């Protein structure tokens, strides 16, 4: 089981949305982490054969996915970022309808629909209309539709967008569960969505995969360290303009800050354990001063 991307580029009217990306994925969860406009959706749409790369090749077990046509679609499940649903369909009808589009036989479709509504925790809601579901329930119905054909490759574009913290936890558990003997690629801009469940994390910025590896490897790649310091209120703004600050907590008279710096920024600063959140800020964040400069 191997999905291989080789030197993929996608240009839109001369602008490169994805630029020379190469990566090899096997089974397990892969987290595609990047800010808005990084190229996540564009990359995923190419992996789903919905967009043709301007350059490069994508293969599944050595075979070009565009040449595989229907054979590839059979092993693929996709939850688009803005997934369309039919507001007046019930959850059950919606899944049966998508199953028919995917070419499942009615008896198989019925069975899969039952299994999946249970798996994503929508059994009680199966007779509810899609438009009456909460954001989290809709996303779960979206995952269920992507899973109808029991795909080997499951591509989920921002499946946790708009979910509350409880639903996020539930989602992580569901995705971990679905990843056994399957390749799951999921995009997000929220570190905690993938920190604990992703086997490998791909940091995408301006169309490129800038860094990749296990959570531990990415943390180890950061040249700066994290320092905690309590700063009186009148100095907070200056510190924010000078350093990258990953955490600000208000305390009486000032703020407790987590500062990213190679060496101890203040004599009283205490070194903290680096988290993936800090690394994300290091690669993607700006100092408050830089943000003001661009205004
Ligand atoms: N069909 C298109 N035509 C022209 N430009 C496009 C098209 N689709 C995407 N782009 C551009 O490509 C870049 C990457 O967009 P993409 O949607 O892949 O980013 P993303 O990482 O998914 O962002 P988000 O987190 O907001 O979903 C953006 O600059 C976007 O404007
Ligand atoms: Mg996107």
PDB file of C-alpha atoms and ligand atoms in Angstrom:
ATOM      1  CA  UNK A   1       0.000   0.000   0.000  1.00  0.00           C
ATOM      2  CA  UNK A   2       1.808   3.096  -1.224  1.00  0.00           C
ATOM      3  CA  UNK A   3       0.599   6.447  -2.496  1.00  0.00           C
ATOM      4  CA  UNK A   4       3.519   8.254  -4.032  1.00  0.00           C
ATOM      5  CA  UNK A   5       3.658  11.882  -5.099  1.00  0.00           C
ATOM      6  CA  UNK A   6       6.577  12.811  -7.340  1.00  0.00           C
ATOM      7  CA  UNK A   7       7.446  16.437  -8.102  1.00  0.00           C
ATOM      8  CA  UNK A   8       3.864  17.616  -8.275  1.00  0.00           C
ATOM      9  CA  UNK A   9       3.204  21.197  -9.322  1.00  0.00           C
ATOM     10  CA  UNK A  10      -0.125  22.895  -9.943  1.00  0.00           C
ATOM     11  CA  UNK A  11      -0.306  26.276 -11.565  1.00  0.00           C
ATOM     12  CA  UNK A  12      -3.378  28.466 -11.818  1.00  0.00           C
ATOM     13  CA  UNK A  13      -2.862  31.177 -14.419  1.00  0.00           C
ATOM     14  CA  UNK A  14       0.875  31.237 -13.809  1.00  0.00           C
ATOM     15  CA  UNK A  15       0.605  31.202  -9.993  1.00  0.00           C
ATOM     16  CA  UNK A  16       1.895  28.048  -8.330  1.00  0.00           C
ATOM     17  CA  UNK A  17      -0.640  26.790  -5.763  1.00  0.00           C
ATOM     18  CA  UNK A  18       1.442  23.630  -5.256  1.00  0.00           C
ATOM     19  CA  UNK A  19       5.127  23.661  -6.032  1.00  0.00           C
ATOM     20  CA  UNK A  20       7.316  20.598  -6.568  1.00  0.00           C
ATOM     21  CA  UNK A  21       5.843  18.411  -3.833  1.00  0.00           C
ATOM     22  CA  UNK A  22       7.129  14.870  -3.388  1.00  0.00           C
ATOM     23  CA  UNK A  23       5.969  12.495  -0.657  1.00  0.00           C
ATOM     24  CA  UNK A  24       5.334   8.850  -0.058  1.00  0.00           C
ATOM     25  CA  UNK A  25       2.465   7.630   2.136  1.00  0.00           C
ATOM     26  CA  UNK A  26       1.625   4.153   3.384  1.00  0.00           C
ATOM     27  CA  UNK A  27      -1.041   3.122   5.921  1.00  0.00           C
ATOM     28  CA  UNK A  28      -1.914   5.246   8.951  1.00  0.00           C
ATOM     29  CA  UNK A  29      -2.835   8.863   9.533  1.00  0.00           C
ATOM     30  CA  UNK A  30      -0.947  11.659   7.766  1.00  0.00           C
ATOM     31  CA  UNK A  31      -1.653  15.213   8.871  1.00  0.00           C
ATOM     32  CA  UNK A  32      -1.399  18.037   6.359  1.00  0.00           C
ATOM     33  CA  UNK A  33      -0.922  21.166   8.405  1.00  0.00           C
ATOM     34  CA  UNK A  34      -0.878  24.661   6.940  1.00  0.00           C
ATOM     35  CA  UNK A  35      -2.422  28.119   7.092  1.00  0.00           C
ATOM     36  CA  UNK A  36      -5.083  29.446   4.679  1.00  0.00           C
ATOM     37  CA  UNK A  37      -3.958  29.368   1.067  1.00  0.00           C
ATOM     38  CA  UNK A  38      -1.032  27.003   1.696  1.00  0.00           C
ATOM     39  CA  UNK A  39      -2.218  24.669  -1.085  1.00  0.00           C
ATOM     40  CA  UNK A  40      -3.726  21.854   0.998  1.00  0.00           C
ATOM     41  CA  UNK A  41      -7.015  21.601  -0.895  1.00  0.00           C
ATOM     42  CA  UNK A  42      -5.270  21.846  -4.266  1.00  0.00           C
ATOM     43  CA  UNK A  43      -2.919  18.997  -3.325  1.00  0.00           C
ATOM     44  CA  UNK A  44      -5.796  16.869  -2.051  1.00  0.00           C
ATOM     45  CA  UNK A  45      -7.902  17.470  -5.149  1.00  0.00           C
ATOM     46  CA  UNK A  46      -5.006  16.208  -7.277  1.00  0.00           C
ATOM     47  CA  UNK A  47      -4.748  13.115  -5.061  1.00  0.00           C
ATOM     48  CA  UNK A  48      -8.445  12.556  -5.752  1.00  0.00           C
ATOM     49  CA  UNK A  49      -7.899  12.955  -9.535  1.00  0.00           C
ATOM     50  CA  UNK A  50     -10.268  15.964  -9.551  1.00  0.00           C
ATOM     51  CA  UNK A  51      -7.456  18.253 -10.698  1.00  0.00           C
ATOM     52  CA  UNK A  52      -4.672  17.383 -13.102  1.00  0.00           C
ATOM     53  CA  UNK A  53      -1.193  18.386 -11.965  1.00  0.00           C
ATOM     54  CA  UNK A  54       0.638  20.809 -14.241  1.00  0.00           C
ATOM     55  CA  UNK A  55       3.737  18.694 -13.681  1.00  0.00           C
ATOM     56  CA  UNK A  56       4.639  15.525 -11.842  1.00  0.00           C
ATOM     57  CA  UNK A  57       3.209  12.106 -11.186  1.00  0.00           C
ATOM     58  CA  UNK A  58       1.050  10.425  -8.550  1.00  0.00           C
ATOM     59  CA  UNK A  59       1.066   6.638  -8.278  1.00  0.00           C
ATOM     60  CA  UNK A  60      -0.781   4.058  -6.216  1.00  0.00           C
ATOM     61  CA  UNK A  61       1.320   0.913  -5.804  1.00  0.00           C
ATOM     62  CA  UNK A  62       3.351   2.018  -8.809  1.00  0.00           C
ATOM     63  CA  UNK A  63       0.405   2.747 -11.126  1.00  0.00           C
ATOM     64  CA  UNK A  64      -0.459   6.260 -12.320  1.00  0.00           C
ATOM     65  CA  UNK A  65      -3.720   7.221 -10.555  1.00  0.00           C
ATOM     66  CA  UNK A  66      -5.043   9.125 -13.578  1.00  0.00           C
ATOM     67  CA  UNK A  67      -4.510   6.050 -15.774  1.00  0.00           C
ATOM     68  CA  UNK A  68      -6.328   3.860 -13.203  1.00  0.00           C
ATOM     69  CA  UNK A  69      -9.562   5.851 -13.694  1.00  0.00           C
ATOM     70  CA  UNK A  70     -12.536   3.997 -12.138  1.00  0.00           C
ATOM     71  CA  UNK A  71     -10.262   1.486 -10.429  1.00  0.00           C
ATOM     72  CA  UNK A  72      -8.758   4.301  -8.406  1.00  0.00           C
ATOM     73  CA  UNK A  73     -12.118   5.837  -7.518  1.00  0.00           C
ATOM     74  CA  UNK A  74     -13.136   2.451  -6.107  1.00  0.00           C
ATOM     75  CA  UNK A  75     -10.409   2.580  -3.491  1.00  0.00           C
ATOM     76  CA  UNK A  76     -10.783   6.279  -2.708  1.00  0.00           C
ATOM     77  CA  UNK A  77     -12.971   8.079  -0.156  1.00  0.00           C
ATOM     78  CA  UNK A  78     -13.047  11.881  -0.074  1.00  0.00           C
ATOM     79  CA  UNK A  79     -14.585  14.467   2.200  1.00  0.00           C
ATOM     80  CA  UNK A  80     -14.290  17.835   0.431  1.00  0.00           C
ATOM     81  CA  UNK A  81     -13.704  21.003   2.452  1.00  0.00           C
ATOM     82  CA  UNK A  82     -17.090  22.433   1.467  1.00  0.00           C
ATOM     83  CA  UNK A  83     -18.968  19.217   1.088  1.00  0.00           C
ATOM     84  CA  UNK A  84     -22.360  19.487  -0.474  1.00  0.00           C
ATOM     85  CA  UNK A  85     -25.255  17.643   1.080  1.00  0.00           C
ATOM     86  CA  UNK A  86     -28.913  17.533   0.316  1.00  0.00           C
ATOM     87  CA  UNK A  87     -30.681  19.521   3.049  1.00  0.00           C
ATOM     88  CA  UNK A  88     -34.010  17.698   2.874  1.00  0.00           C
ATOM     89  CA  UNK A  89     -32.556  14.201   2.684  1.00  0.00           C
ATOM     90  CA  UNK A  90     -32.450  12.236   5.905  1.00  0.00           C
ATOM     91  CA  UNK A  91     -29.009  10.945   6.935  1.00  0.00           C
ATOM     92  CA  UNK A  92     -30.003   7.430   5.855  1.00  0.00           C
ATOM     93  CA  UNK A  93     -31.357   8.566   2.471  1.00  0.00           C
ATOM     94  CA  UNK A  94     -28.316  10.734   1.867  1.00  0.00           C
ATOM     95  CA  UNK A  95     -25.961   7.817   2.448  1.00  0.00           C
ATOM     96  CA  UNK A  96     -28.057   5.484   0.273  1.00  0.00           C
ATOM     97  CA  UNK A  97     -28.056   8.102  -2.477  1.00  0.00           C
ATOM     98  CA  UNK A  98     -24.265   8.591  -2.383  1.00  0.00           C
ATOM     99  CA  UNK A  99     -23.858   4.806  -2.296  1.00  0.00           C
ATOM    100  CA  UNK A 100     -25.880   4.521  -5.494  1.00  0.00           C
ATOM    101  CA  UNK A 101     -23.710   7.178  -7.164  1.00  0.00           C
ATOM    102  CA  UNK A 102     -20.670   5.191  -6.108  1.00  0.00           C
ATOM    103  CA  UNK A 103     -22.180   2.134  -7.766  1.00  0.00           C
ATOM    104  CA  UNK A 104     -22.820   0.021  -4.659  1.00  0.00           C
ATOM    105  CA  UNK A 105     -25.501  -2.643  -5.007  1.00  0.00           C
ATOM    106  CA  UNK A 106     -28.636  -1.742  -2.947  1.00  0.00           C
ATOM    107  CA  UNK A 107     -28.206  -4.620  -0.474  1.00  0.00           C
ATOM    108  CA  UNK A 108     -24.546  -3.771   0.088  1.00  0.00           C
ATOM    109  CA  UNK A 109     -25.396  -0.064   0.327  1.00  0.00           C
ATOM    110  CA  UNK A 110     -28.010  -0.732   3.007  1.00  0.00           C
ATOM    111  CA  UNK A 111     -25.613  -2.782   5.069  1.00  0.00           C
ATOM    112  CA  UNK A 112     -22.750  -0.291   4.759  1.00  0.00           C
ATOM    113  CA  UNK A 113     -25.103   2.598   5.607  1.00  0.00           C
ATOM    114  CA  UNK A 114     -26.202   0.831   8.783  1.00  0.00           C
ATOM    115  CA  UNK A 115     -22.654  -0.052   9.837  1.00  0.00           C
ATOM    116  CA  UNK A 116     -21.329   3.423   9.139  1.00  0.00           C
ATOM    117  CA  UNK A 117     -24.118   5.409  10.788  1.00  0.00           C
ATOM    118  CA  UNK A 118     -23.393   3.360  13.907  1.00  0.00           C
ATOM    119  CA  UNK A 119     -19.646   3.821  13.590  1.00  0.00           C
ATOM    120  CA  UNK A 120     -19.855   7.609  13.303  1.00  0.00           C
ATOM    121  CA  UNK A 121     -22.440   7.787  16.111  1.00  0.00           C
ATOM    122  CA  UNK A 122     -25.439   8.817  14.006  1.00  0.00           C
ATOM    123  CA  UNK A 123     -27.736   5.806  14.510  1.00  0.00           C
ATOM    124  CA  UNK A 124     -30.264   7.851  16.469  1.00  0.00           C
ATOM    125  CA  UNK A 125     -30.128  10.629  13.881  1.00  0.00           C
ATOM    126  CA  UNK A 126     -30.483   8.440  10.797  1.00  0.00           C
ATOM    127  CA  UNK A 127     -34.060   9.610  10.190  1.00  0.00           C
ATOM    128  CA  UNK A 128     -33.255  13.275  10.760  1.00  0.00           C
ATOM    129  CA  UNK A 129     -32.971  15.650   7.840  1.00  0.00           C
ATOM    130  CA  UNK A 130     -29.440  16.737   7.012  1.00  0.00           C
ATOM    131  CA  UNK A 131     -30.328  20.425   7.440  1.00  0.00           C
ATOM    132  CA  UNK A 132     -31.321  19.842  11.070  1.00  0.00           C
ATOM    133  CA  UNK A 133     -27.951  18.340  12.088  1.00  0.00           C
ATOM    134  CA  UNK A 134     -25.293  20.186  14.079  1.00  0.00           C
ATOM    135  CA  UNK A 135     -21.984  21.044  12.383  1.00  0.00           C
ATOM    136  CA  UNK A 136     -20.273  18.073  13.992  1.00  0.00           C
ATOM    137  CA  UNK A 137     -23.036  15.666  13.004  1.00  0.00           C
ATOM    138  CA  UNK A 138     -22.911  16.882   9.393  1.00  0.00           C
ATOM    139  CA  UNK A 139     -19.150  16.304   9.297  1.00  0.00           C
ATOM    140  CA  UNK A 140     -19.679  12.808  10.685  1.00  0.00           C
ATOM    141  CA  UNK A 141     -22.246  12.133   7.960  1.00  0.00           C
ATOM    142  CA  UNK A 142     -19.597  13.429   5.543  1.00  0.00           C
ATOM    143  CA  UNK A 143     -17.078  10.916   6.857  1.00  0.00           C
ATOM    144  CA  UNK A 144     -19.646   8.149   6.602  1.00  0.00           C
ATOM    145  CA  UNK A 145     -20.270   8.947   2.911  1.00  0.00           C
ATOM    146  CA  UNK A 146     -16.513   8.935   2.249  1.00  0.00           C
ATOM    147  CA  UNK A 147     -16.304   5.495   3.902  1.00  0.00           C
ATOM    148  CA  UNK A 148     -19.185   3.861   1.972  1.00  0.00           C
ATOM    149  CA  UNK A 149     -16.951   2.019  -0.468  1.00  0.00           C
ATOM    150  CA  UNK A 150     -14.612   0.915   2.352  1.00  0.00           C
ATOM    151  CA  UNK A 151     -11.752   2.826   0.723  1.00  0.00           C
ATOM    152  CA  UNK A 152      -8.049   2.056   1.105  1.00  0.00           C
ATOM    153  CA  UNK A 153      -7.329   5.780   0.834  1.00  0.00           C
ATOM    154  CA  UNK A 154      -9.387   8.258   2.831  1.00  0.00           C
ATOM    155  CA  UNK A 155      -8.823  11.952   2.139  1.00  0.00           C
ATOM    156  CA  UNK A 156     -10.450  14.394   4.552  1.00  0.00           C
ATOM    157  CA  UNK A 157     -10.150  18.110   3.841  1.00  0.00           C
ATOM    158  CA  UNK A 158     -10.528  20.074   7.091  1.00  0.00           C
ATOM    159  CA  UNK A 159     -12.908  17.572   8.684  1.00  0.00           C
ATOM    160  CA  UNK A 160     -12.768  19.348  12.043  1.00  0.00           C
ATOM    161  CA  UNK A 161     -13.604  22.858  10.808  1.00  0.00           C
ATOM    162  CA  UNK A 162     -16.215  24.457  13.034  1.00  0.00           C
ATOM    163  CA  UNK A 163     -16.329  21.664  15.606  1.00  0.00           C
ATOM    164  CA  UNK A 164     -16.503  22.287  19.346  1.00  0.00           C
ATOM    165  CA  UNK A 165     -13.805  20.806  21.638  1.00  0.00           C
ATOM    166  CA  UNK A 166     -15.908  17.751  22.556  1.00  0.00           C
ATOM    167  CA  UNK A 167     -16.608  16.959  18.940  1.00  0.00           C
ATOM    168  CA  UNK A 168     -12.910  17.371  18.115  1.00  0.00           C
ATOM    169  CA  UNK A 169     -11.986  14.692  20.642  1.00  0.00           C
ATOM    170  CA  UNK A 170     -14.646  12.398  19.253  1.00  0.00           C
ATOM    171  CA  UNK A 171     -13.383  13.031  15.753  1.00  0.00           C
ATOM    172  CA  UNK A 172      -9.806  12.209  16.608  1.00  0.00           C
ATOM    173  CA  UNK A 173     -10.910   8.904  18.076  1.00  0.00           C
ATOM    174  CA  UNK A 174     -13.005   8.103  15.013  1.00  0.00           C
ATOM    175  CA  UNK A 175     -10.177   8.932  12.620  1.00  0.00           C
ATOM    176  CA  UNK A 176      -7.680   6.822  14.586  1.00  0.00           C
ATOM    177  CA  UNK A 177     -10.116   3.955  14.483  1.00  0.00           C
ATOM    178  CA  UNK A 178     -10.643   4.300  10.723  1.00  0.00           C
ATOM    179  CA  UNK A 179      -6.914   4.361  10.022  1.00  0.00           C
ATOM    180  CA  UNK A 180      -6.210   0.706  10.663  1.00  0.00           C
ATOM    181  CA  UNK A 181      -5.251  -0.886   7.347  1.00  0.00           C
ATOM    182  CA  UNK A 182      -6.059   2.338   5.549  1.00  0.00           C
ATOM    183  CA  UNK A 183      -4.227   5.462   4.497  1.00  0.00           C
ATOM    184  CA  UNK A 184      -5.857   8.576   5.930  1.00  0.00           C
ATOM    185  CA  UNK A 185      -4.700  12.019   4.842  1.00  0.00           C
ATOM    186  CA  UNK A 186      -6.322  14.856   6.713  1.00  0.00           C
ATOM    187  CA  UNK A 187      -5.798  18.578   6.438  1.00  0.00           C
ATOM    188  CA  UNK A 188      -6.184  21.120   9.192  1.00  0.00           C
ATOM    189  CA  UNK A 189      -4.686  24.324  10.520  1.00  0.00           C
ATOM    190  CA  UNK A 190      -5.182  23.213  14.110  1.00  0.00           C
ATOM    191  CA  UNK A 191      -2.178  21.439  15.581  1.00  0.00           C
ATOM    192  CA  UNK A 192      -4.063  19.568  18.302  1.00  0.00           C
ATOM    193  CA  UNK A 193      -6.272  17.860  15.687  1.00  0.00           C
ATOM    194  CA  UNK A 194      -3.387  15.739  14.491  1.00  0.00           C
ATOM    195  CA  UNK A 195      -0.662  15.974  17.123  1.00  0.00           C
ATOM    196  CA  UNK A 196      -1.547  12.695  18.802  1.00  0.00           C
ATOM    197  CA  UNK A 197      -3.035  10.694  15.949  1.00  0.00           C
ATOM    198  CA  UNK A 198      -0.836  11.436  12.937  1.00  0.00           C
ATOM    199  CA  UNK A 199       1.981   9.042  12.171  1.00  0.00           C
ATOM    200  CA  UNK A 200       3.611  11.771  10.114  1.00  0.00           C
ATOM    201  CA  UNK A 201       2.903  15.469   9.811  1.00  0.00           C
ATOM    202  CA  UNK A 202       3.461  17.496   6.644  1.00  0.00           C
ATOM    203  CA  UNK A 203       3.899  21.215   7.191  1.00  0.00           C
ATOM    204  CA  UNK A 204       2.735  22.984   4.044  1.00  0.00           C
ATOM    205  CA  UNK A 205       3.519  26.603   3.305  1.00  0.00           C
ATOM    206  CA  UNK A 206       3.181  28.584   0.088  1.00  0.00           C
ATOM    207  CA  UNK A 207       2.611  25.453  -1.976  1.00  0.00           C
ATOM    208  CA  UNK A 208       5.546  23.499  -0.602  1.00  0.00           C
ATOM    209  CA  UNK A 209       6.006  20.817   2.033  1.00  0.00           C
ATOM    210  CA  UNK A 210       8.506  22.668   4.176  1.00  0.00           C
ATOM    211  CA  UNK A 211       8.983  20.052   6.880  1.00  0.00           C
ATOM    212  CA  UNK A 212       7.693  16.577   7.497  1.00  0.00           C
ATOM    213  CA  UNK A 213       8.132  13.714   9.886  1.00  0.00           C
ATOM    214  CA  UNK A 214       6.853  12.441  13.192  1.00  0.00           C
ATOM    215  CA  UNK A 215       5.726  14.940  15.771  1.00  0.00           C
ATOM    216  CA  UNK A 216       8.989  14.312  17.691  1.00  0.00           C
ATOM    217  CA  UNK A 217      11.130  14.840  14.575  1.00  0.00           C
ATOM    218  CA  UNK A 218       9.413  18.114  13.761  1.00  0.00           C
ATOM    219  CA  UNK A 219       9.847  19.307  17.347  1.00  0.00           C
ATOM    220  CA  UNK A 220      13.548  18.370  17.212  1.00  0.00           C
ATOM    221  CA  UNK A 221      13.954  20.323  13.935  1.00  0.00           C
ATOM    222  CA  UNK A 222      13.275  23.664  15.607  1.00  0.00           C
ATOM    223  CA  UNK A 223      16.494  25.609  16.264  1.00  0.00           C
ATOM    224  CA  UNK A 224      14.903  27.833  18.904  1.00  0.00           C
ATOM    225  CA  UNK A 225      13.974  26.950  22.470  1.00  0.00           C
ATOM    226  CA  UNK A 226      10.946  27.973  24.509  1.00  0.00           C
ATOM    227  CA  UNK A 227      11.263  30.198  27.577  1.00  0.00           C
ATOM    228  CA  UNK A 228       8.630  31.167  30.100  1.00  0.00           C
ATOM    229  CA  UNK A 229       8.830  34.594  31.627  1.00  0.00           C
ATOM    230  CA  UNK A 230       6.499  36.899  33.544  1.00  0.00           C
ATOM    231  CA  UNK A 231       6.587  40.439  32.172  1.00  0.00           C
ATOM    232  CA  UNK A 232       5.072  43.606  33.737  1.00  0.00           C
ATOM    233  CA  UNK A 233       2.163  44.980  31.705  1.00  0.00           C
ATOM    234  CA  UNK A 234       4.049  48.012  30.353  1.00  0.00           C
ATOM    235  CA  UNK A 235       6.675  45.778  28.679  1.00  0.00           C
ATOM    236  CA  UNK A 236       4.329  43.184  27.169  1.00  0.00           C
ATOM    237  CA  UNK A 237       3.855  44.975  23.863  1.00  0.00           C
ATOM    238  CA  UNK A 238       7.578  45.488  23.393  1.00  0.00           C
ATOM    239  CA  UNK A 239       8.308  41.812  24.037  1.00  0.00           C
ATOM    240  CA  UNK A 240       5.568  40.801  21.601  1.00  0.00           C
ATOM    241  CA  UNK A 241       7.181  42.944  18.911  1.00  0.00           C
ATOM    242  CA  UNK A 242      10.665  41.613  19.563  1.00  0.00           C
ATOM    243  CA  UNK A 243      10.058  37.885  19.935  1.00  0.00           C
ATOM    244  CA  UNK A 244       7.801  35.188  18.646  1.00  0.00           C
ATOM    245  CA  UNK A 245       5.494  34.444  21.546  1.00  0.00           C
ATOM    246  CA  UNK A 246       3.592  31.168  21.573  1.00  0.00           C
ATOM    247  CA  UNK A 247       1.455  31.717  24.630  1.00  0.00           C
ATOM    248  CA  UNK A 248       0.205  34.729  26.524  1.00  0.00           C
ATOM    249  CA  UNK A 249      -1.463  34.310  29.882  1.00  0.00           C
ATOM    250  CA  UNK A 250      -2.708  37.276  31.824  1.00  0.00           C
ATOM    251  CA  UNK A 251      -1.498  37.413  35.433  1.00  0.00           C
ATOM    252  CA  UNK A 252      -1.963  40.210  38.016  1.00  0.00           C
ATOM    253  CA  UNK A 253       0.149  43.191  36.943  1.00  0.00           C
ATOM    254  CA  UNK A 254       1.349  41.711  33.677  1.00  0.00           C
ATOM    255  CA  UNK A 255       1.512  38.591  31.535  1.00  0.00           C
ATOM    256  CA  UNK A 256       3.188  35.225  31.521  1.00  0.00           C
ATOM    257  CA  UNK A 257       4.692  34.656  28.077  1.00  0.00           C
ATOM    258  CA  UNK A 258       6.227  31.705  26.272  1.00  0.00           C
ATOM    259  CA  UNK A 259       9.012  33.166  24.170  1.00  0.00           C
ATOM    260  CA  UNK A 260      10.759  31.430  21.267  1.00  0.00           C
ATOM    261  CA  UNK A 261      14.475  32.227  21.231  1.00  0.00           C
ATOM    262  CA  UNK A 262      17.783  30.426  20.677  1.00  0.00           C
ATOM    263  CA  UNK A 263      19.228  31.657  23.953  1.00  0.00           C
ATOM    264  CA  UNK A 264      17.748  32.744  27.296  1.00  0.00           C
ATOM    265  CA  UNK A 265      16.040  36.087  26.535  1.00  0.00           C
ATOM    266  CA  UNK A 266      15.915  37.286  30.162  1.00  0.00           C
ATOM    267  CA  UNK A 267      17.928  36.122  33.142  1.00  0.00           C
ATOM    268  CA  UNK A 268      14.750  35.060  34.979  1.00  0.00           C
ATOM    269  CA  UNK A 269      13.339  33.088  31.995  1.00  0.00           C
ATOM    270  CA  UNK A 270      12.719  29.397  32.663  1.00  0.00           C
ATOM    271  CA  UNK A 271      13.086  26.859  29.875  1.00  0.00           C
ATOM    272  CA  UNK A 272       9.871  25.056  28.861  1.00  0.00           C
ATOM    273  CA  UNK A 273       9.214  21.818  27.003  1.00  0.00           C
ATOM    274  CA  UNK A 274       8.722  22.490  23.258  1.00  0.00           C
ATOM    275  CA  UNK A 275       5.317  21.585  21.860  1.00  0.00           C
ATOM    276  CA  UNK A 276       4.227  21.125  18.256  1.00  0.00           C
ATOM    277  CA  UNK A 277       2.221  24.314  18.670  1.00  0.00           C
ATOM    278  CA  UNK A 278       5.485  26.222  19.292  1.00  0.00           C
ATOM    279  CA  UNK A 279       7.029  24.705  16.173  1.00  0.00           C
ATOM    280  CA  UNK A 280       4.004  25.631  14.094  1.00  0.00           C
ATOM    281  CA  UNK A 281       4.395  29.205  15.288  1.00  0.00           C
ATOM    282  CA  UNK A 282       8.118  29.127  14.535  1.00  0.00           C
ATOM    283  CA  UNK A 283       7.582  28.054  10.925  1.00  0.00           C
ATOM    284  CA  UNK A 284       4.353  29.910  10.190  1.00  0.00           C
ATOM    285  CA  UNK A 285       3.977  32.651  12.750  1.00  0.00           C
ATOM    286  CA  UNK A 286       5.017  36.249  12.775  1.00  0.00           C
ATOM    287  CA  UNK A 287       6.134  38.530  15.551  1.00  0.00           C
ATOM    288  CA  UNK A 288       3.462  41.054  16.451  1.00  0.00           C
ATOM    289  CA  UNK A 289       5.836  43.767  15.175  1.00  0.00           C
ATOM    290  CA  UNK A 290       6.046  42.160  11.726  1.00  0.00           C
ATOM    291  CA  UNK A 291       2.277  42.023  11.524  1.00  0.00           C
ATOM    292  CA  UNK A 292       1.998  45.741  12.306  1.00  0.00           C
ATOM    293  CA  UNK A 293       4.632  46.580   9.710  1.00  0.00           C
ATOM    294  CA  UNK A 294       2.575  45.062   6.909  1.00  0.00           C
ATOM    295  CA  UNK A 295      -0.571  47.018   7.786  1.00  0.00           C
TER     296      UNK A 295
HETATM  297  N1  LIG B   1      -9.348  27.100  -9.077  1.00  0.00           N
HETATM  298  C1  LIG B   1      -8.429  27.999  -8.729  1.00  0.00           C
HETATM  299  N2  LIG B   1      -8.086  29.012  -9.550  1.00  0.00           N
HETATM  300  C2  LIG B   1      -7.138  29.911  -9.216  1.00  0.00           C
HETATM  301  N3  LIG B   1      -6.463  29.889  -8.049  1.00  0.00           N
HETATM  302  C3  LIG B   1      -6.751  28.911  -7.182  1.00  0.00           C
HETATM  303  C4  LIG B   1      -7.744  27.912  -7.465  1.00  0.00           C
HETATM  304  N4  LIG B   1      -7.809  27.059  -6.413  1.00  0.00           N
HETATM  305  C5  LIG B   1      -6.911  27.509  -5.521  1.00  0.00           C
HETATM  306  N5  LIG B   1      -6.267  28.596  -5.975  1.00  0.00           N
HETATM  307  C6  LIG B   1      -5.203  29.336  -5.259  1.00  0.00           C
HETATM  308  O1  LIG B   1      -4.216  28.407  -4.855  1.00  0.00           O
HETATM  309  C7  LIG B   1      -3.707  28.711  -3.564  1.00  0.00           C
HETATM  310  C8  LIG B   1      -3.887  27.523  -2.647  1.00  0.00           C
HETATM  311  O2  LIG B   1      -5.273  27.338  -2.368  1.00  0.00           O
HETATM  312  P1  LIG B   1      -5.836  26.096  -1.555  1.00  0.00           P
HETATM  313  O3  LIG B   1      -7.317  26.204  -1.559  1.00  0.00           O
HETATM  314  O4  LIG B   1      -5.240  24.859  -2.107  1.00  0.00           O
HETATM  315  O5  LIG B   1      -5.239  26.388  -0.101  1.00  0.00           O
HETATM  316  P2  LIG B   1      -5.637  25.711   1.301  1.00  0.00           P
HETATM  317  O6  LIG B   1      -4.351  25.394   1.976  1.00  0.00           O
HETATM  318  O7  LIG B   1      -6.589  24.611   1.084  1.00  0.00           O
HETATM  319  O8  LIG B   1      -6.331  26.916   2.069  1.00  0.00           O
HETATM  320  P3  LIG B   1      -7.521  26.877   3.183  1.00  0.00           P
HETATM  321  O9  LIG B   1      -6.857  26.545   4.482  1.00  0.00           O
HETATM  322  O10 LIG B   1      -8.036  28.278   3.187  1.00  0.00           O
HETATM  323  O11 LIG B   1      -8.532  25.877   2.753  1.00  0.00           O
HETATM  324  C9  LIG B   1      -4.449  29.970  -3.115  1.00  0.00           C
HETATM  325  O12 LIG B   1      -3.629  31.074  -3.395  1.00  0.00           O
HETATM  326  C10 LIG B   1      -5.692  29.986  -3.974  1.00  0.00           C
HETATM  327  O13 LIG B   1      -6.138  31.287  -4.187  1.00  0.00           O
HETATM  328 MG1  LIG B   2      -8.429  24.215   1.789  1.00  0.00          MG
END
